[in-house]
Amino acid sequence: MAIQVSVCGPRDCTAEEWDSAFEVGRLVAVRGAVVICGGYGGVMAAVAAGARSVGGTVVGVLSAADREGANPDLSIAIPTGMGQARNAVIVNSGDAVIAVGGSWGTLSELALAMRAGGRPVVGLGGWRVLDQAGQPVPGLRLTGSPEEAVRLTGLWP
């Protein structure tokens, strides 16, 4: 079975986040992994475009009950009708989770991934989650580059 990498990020993203997400998608796809994302715009569209640029497979787990508004770079669109609850499906579908940038939805995906455990969780830009002492929470791997984000998943030698 192919490796699956969940990539999360805001629908409204910056140009830098777009570029980073595109490169993450491309790098994951050239390694033969399937990209799992939320299936709409912003970081989700960028990661899908990056993966598809090299012939990769992209699965979009949609919040709506239909495929309206789904990104055209998706290989597969899964309408859930679950709203934001679909974030749990996205993060649980990946062998690793990479969050690019940050929004409230992205923070919920980081939290769900960290709570579930058992998979690497990487933050590329965006949220810096601190404990009550002001220290970074253990387990969340932070980086500033797409290449390092993919490497930090630990899925490839």
GROMACS .gro file of N, CA and C in nm:
model
  471
    1MET      N    1   0.084  -0.117   0.000
    1MET     CA    2   0.000   0.000   0.000
    1MET      C    3   0.089   0.124   0.000
    2ALA      N    4   0.050   0.225  -0.074
    2ALA     CA    5   0.128   0.349  -0.084
    2ALA      C    6   0.130   0.425   0.048
    3ILE      N    7   0.239   0.493   0.072
    3ILE     CA    8   0.247   0.586   0.185
    3ILE      C    9   0.150   0.700   0.158
    4GLN      N   10   0.083   0.749   0.263
    4GLN     CA   11  -0.010   0.861   0.253
    4GLN      C   12   0.038   0.971   0.346
    5VAL      N   13   0.045   1.094   0.293
    5VAL     CA   14   0.086   1.209   0.372
    5VAL      C   15  -0.027   1.311   0.372
    6SER      N   16  -0.076   1.344   0.489
    6SER     CA   17  -0.180   1.446   0.503
    6SER      C   18  -0.114   1.582   0.510
    7VAL      N   19  -0.161   1.675   0.428
    7VAL     CA   20  -0.107   1.811   0.427
    7VAL      C   21  -0.223   1.906   0.458
    8CYS      N   22  -0.205   1.985   0.563
    8CYS     CA   23  -0.309   2.076   0.610
    8CYS      C   24  -0.260   2.220   0.597
    9GLY      N   25  -0.355   2.310   0.588
    9GLY     CA   26  -0.321   2.452   0.584
    9GLY      C   27  -0.441   2.536   0.550
   10PRO      N   28  -0.427   2.667   0.564
   10PRO     CA   29  -0.540   2.757   0.547
   10PRO      C   30  -0.590   2.771   0.404
   11ARG      N   31  -0.720   2.791   0.393
   11ARG     CA   32  -0.783   2.818   0.263
   11ARG      C   33  -0.734   2.953   0.210
   12ASP      N   34  -0.715   3.049   0.298
   12ASP     CA   35  -0.661   3.180   0.260
   12ASP      C   36  -0.515   3.182   0.301
   13CYS      N   37  -0.426   3.163   0.204
   13CYS     CA   38  -0.285   3.153   0.239
   13CYS      C   39  -0.205   3.264   0.170
   14THR      N   40  -0.085   3.285   0.220
   14THR     CA   41   0.007   3.382   0.162
   14THR      C   42   0.075   3.321   0.040
   15ALA      N   43   0.142   3.404  -0.036
   15ALA     CA   44   0.218   3.355  -0.151
   15ALA      C   45   0.330   3.260  -0.106
   16GLU      N   46   0.392   3.291   0.006
   16GLU     CA   47   0.498   3.204   0.059
   16GLU      C   48   0.442   3.068   0.101
   17GLU      N   49   0.327   3.068   0.166
   17GLU     CA   50   0.263   2.941   0.204
   17GLU      C   51   0.224   2.862   0.080
   18TRP      N   52   0.173   2.930  -0.022
   18TRP     CA   53   0.138   2.864  -0.148
   18TRP      C   54   0.260   2.793  -0.205
   19ASP      N   55   0.370   2.867  -0.216
   19ASP     CA   56   0.493   2.810  -0.273
   19ASP      C   57   0.542   2.692  -0.191
   20SER      N   58   0.539   2.704  -0.060
   20SER     CA   59   0.584   2.595   0.027
   20SER      C   60   0.495   2.472   0.011
   21ALA      N   61   0.364   2.493   0.008
   21ALA     CA   62   0.271   2.381  -0.007
   21ALA      C   63   0.286   2.314  -0.142
   22PHE      N   64   0.304   2.392  -0.249
   22PHE     CA   65   0.326   2.336  -0.382
   22PHE      C   66   0.448   2.245  -0.380
   23GLU      N   67   0.556   2.294  -0.320
   23GLU     CA   68   0.680   2.215  -0.316
   23GLU      C   69   0.665   2.091  -0.229
   24VAL      N   70   0.594   2.100  -0.117
   24VAL     CA   71   0.567   1.982  -0.034
   24VAL      C   72   0.492   1.878  -0.116
   25GLY      N   73   0.388   1.921  -0.186
   25GLY     CA   74   0.311   1.828  -0.269
   25GLY      C   75   0.397   1.761  -0.375
   26ARG      N   76   0.481   1.840  -0.439
   26ARG     CA   77   0.570   1.786  -0.543
   26ARG      C   78   0.668   1.685  -0.484
   27LEU      N   79   0.729   1.721  -0.372
   27LEU     CA   80   0.829   1.633  -0.310
   27LEU      C   81   0.767   1.503  -0.259
   28VAL      N   82   0.649   1.510  -0.203
   28VAL     CA   83   0.581   1.390  -0.154
   28VAL      C   84   0.544   1.300  -0.273
   29ALA      N   85   0.492   1.360  -0.379
   29ALA     CA   86   0.449   1.281  -0.495
   29ALA      C   87   0.566   1.215  -0.568
   30VAL      N   88   0.680   1.283  -0.581
   30VAL     CA   89   0.793   1.220  -0.650
   30VAL      C   90   0.846   1.101  -0.572
   31ARG      N   91   0.812   1.093  -0.444
   31ARG     CA   92   0.852   0.977  -0.363
   31ARG      C   93   0.747   0.866  -0.370
   32GLY      N   94   0.642   0.887  -0.450
   32GLY     CA   95   0.541   0.783  -0.470
   32GLY      C   96   0.430   0.780  -0.368
   33ALA      N   97   0.425   0.879  -0.280
   33ALA     CA   98   0.321   0.882  -0.177
   33ALA      C   99   0.195   0.951  -0.228
   34VAL      N  100   0.085   0.920  -0.166
   34VAL     CA  101  -0.044   0.983  -0.194
   34VAL      C  102  -0.057   1.104  -0.101
   35VAL      N  103  -0.102   1.216  -0.156
   35VAL     CA  104  -0.128   1.335  -0.077
   35VAL      C  105  -0.275   1.336  -0.037
   36ILE      N  106  -0.301   1.358   0.092
   36ILE     CA  107  -0.436   1.374   0.145
   36ILE      C  108  -0.449   1.520   0.188
   37CYS      N  109  -0.557   1.586   0.148
   37CYS     CA  110  -0.577   1.725   0.189
   37CYS      C  111  -0.725   1.755   0.200
   38GLY      N  112  -0.758   1.878   0.233
   38GLY     CA  113  -0.897   1.919   0.249
   38GLY      C  114  -0.972   1.944   0.121
   39GLY      N  115  -0.900   1.953   0.009
   39GLY     CA  116  -0.963   1.953  -0.122
   39GLY      C  117  -1.016   2.082  -0.178
   40TYR      N  118  -0.991   2.195  -0.113
   40TYR     CA  119  -1.043   2.321  -0.165
   40TYR      C  120  -0.929   2.414  -0.207
   41GLY      N  121  -0.933   2.542  -0.166
   41GLY     CA  122  -0.836   2.641  -0.212
   41GLY      C  123  -0.717   2.658  -0.119
   42GLY      N  124  -0.639   2.760  -0.144
   42GLY     CA  125  -0.525   2.795  -0.060
   42GLY      C  126  -0.420   2.688  -0.056
   43VAL      N  127  -0.374   2.654   0.065
   43VAL     CA  128  -0.271   2.552   0.083
   43VAL      C  129  -0.316   2.420   0.022
   44MET      N  130  -0.444   2.388   0.035
   44MET     CA  131  -0.497   2.262  -0.019
   44MET      C  132  -0.481   2.259  -0.171
   45ALA      N  133  -0.510   2.369  -0.239
   45ALA     CA  134  -0.496   2.378  -0.384
   45ALA      C  135  -0.350   2.371  -0.425
   46ALA      N  136  -0.265   2.438  -0.348
   46ALA     CA  137  -0.122   2.440  -0.380
   46ALA      C  138  -0.060   2.302  -0.368
   47VAL      N  139  -0.089   2.230  -0.260
   47VAL     CA  140  -0.031   2.097  -0.243
   47VAL      C  141  -0.081   2.002  -0.352
   48ALA      N  142  -0.209   2.018  -0.389
   48ALA     CA  143  -0.265   1.936  -0.496
   48ALA      C  144  -0.198   1.967  -0.629
   49ALA      N  145  -0.178   2.094  -0.657
   49ALA     CA  146  -0.113   2.134  -0.783
   49ALA      C  147   0.031   2.083  -0.788
   50GLY      N  148   0.101   2.091  -0.676
   50GLY     CA  149   0.239   2.042  -0.671
   50GLY      C  150   0.247   1.893  -0.697
   51ALA      N  151   0.160   1.817  -0.633
   51ALA     CA  152   0.160   1.672  -0.653
   51ALA      C  153   0.123   1.636  -0.795
   52ARG      N  154   0.020   1.699  -0.848
   52ARG     CA  155  -0.025   1.668  -0.984
   52ARG      C  156   0.077   1.711  -1.089
   53SER      N  157   0.160   1.811  -1.059
   53SER     CA  158   0.261   1.857  -1.155
   53SER      C  159   0.362   1.749  -1.189
   54VAL      N  160   0.373   1.649  -1.101
   54VAL     CA  161   0.464   1.537  -1.126
   54VAL      C  162   0.388   1.405  -1.137
   55GLY      N  163   0.258   1.414  -1.166
   55GLY     CA  164   0.179   1.293  -1.187
   55GLY      C  165   0.134   1.222  -1.061
   56GLY      N  166   0.138   1.292  -0.947
   56GLY     CA  167   0.100   1.229  -0.820
   56GLY      C  168  -0.049   1.215  -0.802
   57THR      N  169  -0.086   1.140  -0.699
   57THR     CA  170  -0.226   1.118  -0.663
   57THR      C  171  -0.260   1.204  -0.544
   58VAL      N  172  -0.374   1.274  -0.555
   58VAL     CA  173  -0.420   1.364  -0.449
   58VAL      C  174  -0.564   1.331  -0.414
   59VAL      N  175  -0.588   1.304  -0.286
   59VAL     CA  176  -0.722   1.278  -0.236
   59VAL      C  177  -0.767   1.399  -0.155
   60GLY      N  178  -0.883   1.454  -0.191
   60GLY     CA  179  -0.941   1.565  -0.117
   60GLY      C  180  -1.058   1.516  -0.033
   61VAL      N  181  -1.048   1.537   0.099
   61VAL     CA  182  -1.155   1.501   0.191
   61VAL      C  183  -1.236   1.628   0.215
   62LEU      N  184  -1.350   1.636   0.149
   62LEU     CA  185  -1.428   1.760   0.145
   62LEU      C  186  -1.521   1.772   0.265
   63SER      N  187  -1.541   1.895   0.309
   63SER     CA  188  -1.632   1.920   0.421
   63SER      C  189  -1.778   1.914   0.377
   64ALA      N  190  -1.805   1.943   0.252
   64ALA     CA  191  -1.942   1.947   0.201
   64ALA      C  192  -1.992   1.806   0.164
   65ALA      N  193  -2.121   1.797   0.141
   65ALA     CA  194  -2.182   1.669   0.104
   65ALA      C  195  -2.179   1.645  -0.046
   66ASP      N  196  -2.118   1.737  -0.121
   66ASP     CA  197  -2.103   1.720  -0.266
   66ASP      C  198  -1.965   1.769  -0.308
   67ARG      N  199  -1.936   1.758  -0.437
   67ARG     CA  200  -1.803   1.795  -0.486
   67ARG      C  201  -1.794   1.938  -0.535
   68GLU      N  202  -1.899   2.016  -0.516
   68GLU     CA  203  -1.899   2.155  -0.561
   68GLU      C  204  -1.785   2.232  -0.492
   69GLY      N  205  -1.708   2.302  -0.572
   69GLY     CA  206  -1.598   2.381  -0.519
   69GLY      C  207  -1.471   2.303  -0.496
   70ALA      N  208  -1.471   2.173  -0.526
   70ALA     CA  209  -1.350   2.092  -0.507
   70ALA      C  210  -1.242   2.139  -0.604
   71ASN      N  211  -1.120   2.128  -0.560
   71ASN     CA  212  -1.008   2.170  -0.643
   71ASN      C  213  -0.993   2.080  -0.765
   72PRO      N  214  -0.971   2.137  -0.884
   72PRO     CA  215  -0.961   2.056  -1.005
   72PRO      C  216  -0.835   1.968  -1.012
   73ASP      N  217  -0.736   1.993  -0.926
   73ASP     CA  218  -0.615   1.910  -0.926
   73ASP      C  219  -0.629   1.783  -0.843
   74LEU      N  220  -0.745   1.762  -0.782
   74LEU     CA  221  -0.766   1.639  -0.705
   74LEU      C  222  -0.777   1.520  -0.800
   75SER      N  223  -0.722   1.407  -0.758
   75SER     CA  224  -0.742   1.282  -0.830
   75SER      C  225  -0.873   1.219  -0.785
   76ILE      N  226  -0.899   1.231  -0.655
   76ILE     CA  227  -1.018   1.173  -0.593
   76ILE      C  228  -1.075   1.276  -0.496
   77ALA      N  229  -1.206   1.297  -0.502
   77ALA     CA  230  -1.274   1.386  -0.408
   77ALA      C  231  -1.372   1.303  -0.326
   78ILE      N  232  -1.364   1.318  -0.194
   78ILE     CA  233  -1.453   1.244  -0.104
   78ILE      C  234  -1.540   1.344  -0.030
   79PRO      N  235  -1.664   1.364  -0.076
   79PRO     CA  236  -1.755   1.454  -0.004
   79PRO      C  237  -1.803   1.385   0.124
   80THR      N  238  -1.787   1.452   0.238
   80THR     CA  239  -1.824   1.389   0.365
   80THR      C  240  -1.951   1.446   0.427
   81GLY      N  241  -1.983   1.572   0.398
   81GLY     CA  242  -2.095   1.636   0.466
   81GLY      C  243  -2.069   1.654   0.615
   82MET      N  244  -1.942   1.646   0.656
   82MET     CA  245  -1.906   1.649   0.798
   82MET      C  246  -1.862   1.787   0.846
   83GLY      N  247  -1.856   1.886   0.758
   83GLY     CA  248  -1.804   2.015   0.799
   83GLY      C  249  -1.660   2.002   0.847
   84GLN      N  250  -1.627   2.079   0.950
   84GLN     CA  251  -1.489   2.077   1.002
   84GLN      C  252  -1.452   1.945   1.069
   85ALA      N  253  -1.551   1.862   1.103
   85ALA     CA  254  -1.522   1.732   1.162
   85ALA      C  255  -1.442   1.645   1.066
   86ARG      N  256  -1.445   1.679   0.937
   86ARG     CA  257  -1.367   1.603   0.839
   86ARG      C  258  -1.217   1.618   0.864
   87ASN      N  259  -1.176   1.716   0.945
   87ASN     CA  260  -1.034   1.732   0.977
   87ASN      C  261  -0.978   1.606   1.043
   88ALA      N  262  -1.059   1.537   1.122
   88ALA     CA  263  -1.014   1.412   1.185
   88ALA      C  264  -0.987   1.306   1.079
   89VAL      N  265  -1.069   1.301   0.977
   89VAL     CA  266  -1.048   1.204   0.868
   89VAL      C  267  -0.919   1.235   0.795
   90ILE      N  268  -0.895   1.363   0.769
   90ILE     CA  269  -0.773   1.403   0.697
   90ILE      C  270  -0.649   1.359   0.774
   91VAL      N  271  -0.639   1.397   0.902
   91VAL     CA  272  -0.516   1.366   0.976
   91VAL      C  273  -0.501   1.217   1.005
   92ASN      N  274  -0.611   1.148   1.026
   92ASN     CA  275  -0.602   1.004   1.053
   92ASN      C  276  -0.572   0.922   0.929
   93SER      N  277  -0.586   0.981   0.811
   93SER     CA  278  -0.558   0.911   0.686
   93SER      C  279  -0.410   0.911   0.650
   94GLY      N  280  -0.332   0.994   0.714
   94GLY     CA  281  -0.191   1.006   0.678
   94GLY      C  282  -0.099   0.924   0.766
   95ASP      N  283   0.008   0.877   0.705
   95ASP     CA  284   0.116   0.813   0.781
   95ASP      C  285   0.200   0.920   0.850
   96ALA      N  286   0.186   1.044   0.802
   96ALA     CA  287   0.247   1.162   0.863
   96ALA      C  288   0.156   1.280   0.828
   97VAL      N  289   0.169   1.387   0.906
   97VAL     CA  290   0.092   1.509   0.884
   97VAL      C  291   0.189   1.626   0.873
   98ILE      N  292   0.172   1.706   0.767
   98ILE     CA  293   0.249   1.829   0.751
   98ILE      C  294   0.150   1.944   0.747
   99ALA      N  295   0.165   2.040   0.838
   99ALA     CA  296   0.082   2.160   0.839
   99ALA      C  297   0.164   2.274   0.782
  100VAL      N  298   0.111   2.337   0.677
  100VAL     CA  299   0.178   2.451   0.614
  100VAL      C  300   0.099   2.576   0.649
  101GLY      N  301   0.163   2.671   0.718
  101GLY     CA  302   0.093   2.792   0.757
  101GLY      C  303   0.000   2.765   0.873
  102GLY      N  304  -0.091   2.860   0.895
  102GLY     CA  305  -0.179   2.842   1.009
  102GLY      C  306  -0.310   2.917   0.997
  103SER      N  307  -0.414   2.852   1.043
  103SER     CA  308  -0.547   2.909   1.058
  103SER      C  309  -0.610   2.830   1.173
  104TRP      N  310  -0.731   2.868   1.214
  104TRP     CA  311  -0.795   2.792   1.322
  104TRP      C  312  -0.819   2.648   1.280
  105GLY      N  313  -0.858   2.626   1.155
  105GLY     CA  314  -0.877   2.489   1.107
  105GLY      C  315  -0.748   2.409   1.110
  106THR      N  316  -0.638   2.475   1.071
  106THR     CA  317  -0.507   2.410   1.072
  106THR      C  318  -0.466   2.375   1.215
  107LEU      N  319  -0.495   2.466   1.309
  107LEU     CA  320  -0.462   2.438   1.448
  107LEU      C  321  -0.541   2.317   1.499
  108SER      N  322  -0.667   2.306   1.456
  108SER     CA  323  -0.745   2.189   1.499
  108SER      C  324  -0.686   2.062   1.441
  109GLU      N  325  -0.636   2.067   1.318
  109GLU     CA  326  -0.574   1.948   1.258
  109GLU      C  327  -0.446   1.911   1.329
  110LEU      N  328  -0.365   2.012   1.367
  110LEU     CA  329  -0.244   1.984   1.445
  110LEU      C  330  -0.281   1.917   1.578
  111ALA      N  331  -0.381   1.971   1.645
  111ALA     CA  332  -0.422   1.915   1.774
  111ALA      C  333  -0.472   1.772   1.759
  112LEU      N  334  -0.554   1.747   1.659
  112LEU     CA  335  -0.606   1.611   1.637
  112LEU      C  336  -0.492   1.514   1.607
  113ALA      N  337  -0.398   1.557   1.526
  113ALA     CA  338  -0.285   1.470   1.490
  113ALA      C  339  -0.197   1.441   1.611
  114MET      N  340  -0.171   1.542   1.692
  114MET     CA  341  -0.088   1.522   1.810
  114MET      C  342  -0.160   1.432   1.912
  115ARG      N  343  -0.290   1.451   1.929
  115ARG     CA  344  -0.366   1.368   2.023
  115ARG      C  345  -0.371   1.222   1.979
  116ALA      N  346  -0.384   1.201   1.848
  116ALA     CA  347  -0.393   1.064   1.796
  116ALA      C  348  -0.262   0.989   1.817
  117GLY      N  349  -0.151   1.060   1.803
  117GLY     CA  350  -0.020   0.997   1.819
  117GLY      C  351   0.006   0.895   1.709
  118GLY      N  352   0.121   0.833   1.717
  118GLY     CA  353   0.153   0.725   1.625
  118GLY      C  354   0.197   0.769   1.487
  119ARG      N  355   0.207   0.899   1.463
  119ARG     CA  356   0.252   0.948   1.333
  119ARG      C  357   0.329   1.077   1.353
  120PRO      N  358   0.429   1.101   1.267
  120PRO     CA  359   0.503   1.227   1.276
  120PRO      C  360   0.412   1.345   1.238
  121VAL      N  361   0.428   1.456   1.310
  121VAL     CA  362   0.353   1.578   1.281
  121VAL      C  363   0.455   1.691   1.265
  122VAL      N  364   0.451   1.754   1.148
  122VAL     CA  365   0.549   1.857   1.112
  122VAL      C  366   0.478   1.988   1.087
  123GLY      N  367   0.531   2.096   1.143
  123GLY     CA  368   0.479   2.230   1.117
  123GLY      C  369   0.576   2.307   1.031
  124LEU      N  370   0.527   2.356   0.919
  124LEU     CA  371   0.608   2.437   0.826
  124LEU      C  372   0.552   2.578   0.827
  125GLY      N  373   0.617   2.668   0.901
  125GLY     CA  374   0.562   2.802   0.919
  125GLY      C  375   0.437   2.794   1.005
  126GLY      N  376   0.368   2.903   1.017
  126GLY     CA  377   0.240   2.901   1.087
  126GLY      C  378   0.253   2.888   1.237
  127TRP      N  379   0.172   2.800   1.294
  127TRP     CA  380   0.156   2.788   1.438
  127TRP      C  381   0.283   2.743   1.508
  128ARG      N  382   0.310   2.806   1.620
  128ARG     CA  383   0.413   2.764   1.715
  128ARG      C  384   0.337   2.738   1.844
  129VAL      N  385   0.318   2.613   1.879
  129VAL     CA  386   0.237   2.577   1.995
  129VAL      C  387   0.329   2.563   2.116
  130LEU      N  388   0.295   2.638   2.222
  130LEU     CA  389   0.377   2.641   2.343
  130LEU      C  390   0.299   2.585   2.461
  131ASP      N  391   0.373   2.524   2.556
  131ASP     CA  392   0.308   2.477   2.678
  131ASP      C  393   0.293   2.593   2.777
  132GLN      N  394   0.240   2.565   2.896
  132GLN     CA  395   0.216   2.672   2.991
  132GLN      C  396   0.343   2.740   3.040
  133ALA      N  397   0.456   2.677   3.023
  133ALA     CA  398   0.584   2.738   3.060
  133ALA      C  399   0.645   2.817   2.945
  134GLY      N  400   0.573   2.823   2.833
  134GLY     CA  401   0.623   2.898   2.718
  134GLY      C  402   0.721   2.820   2.632
  135GLN      N  403   0.729   2.691   2.653
  135GLN     CA  404   0.821   2.606   2.577
  135GLN      C  405   0.745   2.535   2.464
  136PRO      N  406   0.811   2.506   2.352
  136PRO     CA  407   0.744   2.431   2.244
  136PRO      C  408   0.694   2.296   2.294
  137VAL      N  409   0.572   2.259   2.253
  137VAL     CA  410   0.518   2.129   2.294
  137VAL      C  411   0.604   2.019   2.234
  138PRO      N  412   0.631   1.915   2.312
  138PRO     CA  413   0.712   1.806   2.260
  138PRO      C  414   0.638   1.730   2.150
  139GLY      N  415   0.714   1.683   2.053
  139GLY     CA  416   0.659   1.598   1.948
  139GLY      C  417   0.630   1.670   1.818
  140LEU      N  418   0.595   1.797   1.823
  140LEU     CA  419   0.568   1.872   1.701
  140LEU      C  420   0.702   1.915   1.641
  141ARG      N  421   0.728   1.871   1.518
  141ARG     CA  422   0.856   1.899   1.452
  141ARG      C  423   0.840   2.024   1.367
  142LEU      N  424   0.916   2.129   1.398
  142LEU     CA  425   0.903   2.257   1.329
  142LEU      C  426   1.017   2.280   1.231
  143THR      N  427   0.984   2.342   1.119
  143THR     CA  428   1.084   2.373   1.018
  143THR      C  429   1.040   2.492   0.936
  144GLY      N  430   1.132   2.543   0.855
  144GLY     CA  431   1.102   2.656   0.767
  144GLY      C  432   1.114   2.622   0.620
  145SER      N  433   1.142   2.495   0.587
  145SER     CA  434   1.159   2.460   0.446
  145SER      C  435   1.078   2.336   0.408
  146PRO      N  436   1.025   2.335   0.285
  146PRO     CA  437   0.951   2.218   0.238
  146PRO      C  438   1.034   2.091   0.237
  147GLU      N  439   1.160   2.102   0.196
  147GLU     CA  440   1.248   1.985   0.191
  147GLU      C  441   1.265   1.924   0.329
  148GLU      N  442   1.288   2.010   0.428
  148GLU     CA  443   1.305   1.964   0.565
  148GLU      C  444   1.174   1.908   0.620
  149ALA      N  445   1.061   1.967   0.585
  149ALA     CA  446   0.932   1.918   0.631
  149ALA      C  447   0.911   1.774   0.585
  150VAL      N  448   0.941   1.747   0.458
  150VAL     CA  449   0.925   1.613   0.405
  150VAL      C  450   1.024   1.517   0.472
  151ARG      N  451   1.147   1.563   0.492
  151ARG     CA  452   1.248   1.479   0.558
  151ARG      C  453   1.207   1.448   0.703
  152LEU      N  454   1.151   1.546   0.772
  152LEU     CA  455   1.114   1.528   0.914
  152LEU      C  456   1.000   1.430   0.934
  153THR      N  457   0.927   1.394   0.827
  153THR     CA  458   0.824   1.292   0.842
  153THR      C  459   0.888   1.157   0.876
  154GLY      N  460   1.014   1.140   0.837
  154GLY     CA  461   1.083   1.014   0.864
  154GLY      C  462   1.034   0.896   0.781
  155LEU      N  463   0.954   0.924   0.677
  155LEU     CA  464   0.897   0.817   0.596
  155LEU      C  465   0.991   0.764   0.490
  156TRP      N  466   1.097   0.840   0.460
  156TRP     CA  467   1.191   0.798   0.357
  156TRP      C  468   1.331   0.809   0.412
  157PRO      N  469   1.419   0.720   0.366
  157PRO     CA  470   1.558   0.726   0.415
  157PRO      C  471   1.628   0.853   0.371
   0.00000   0.00000   0.00000
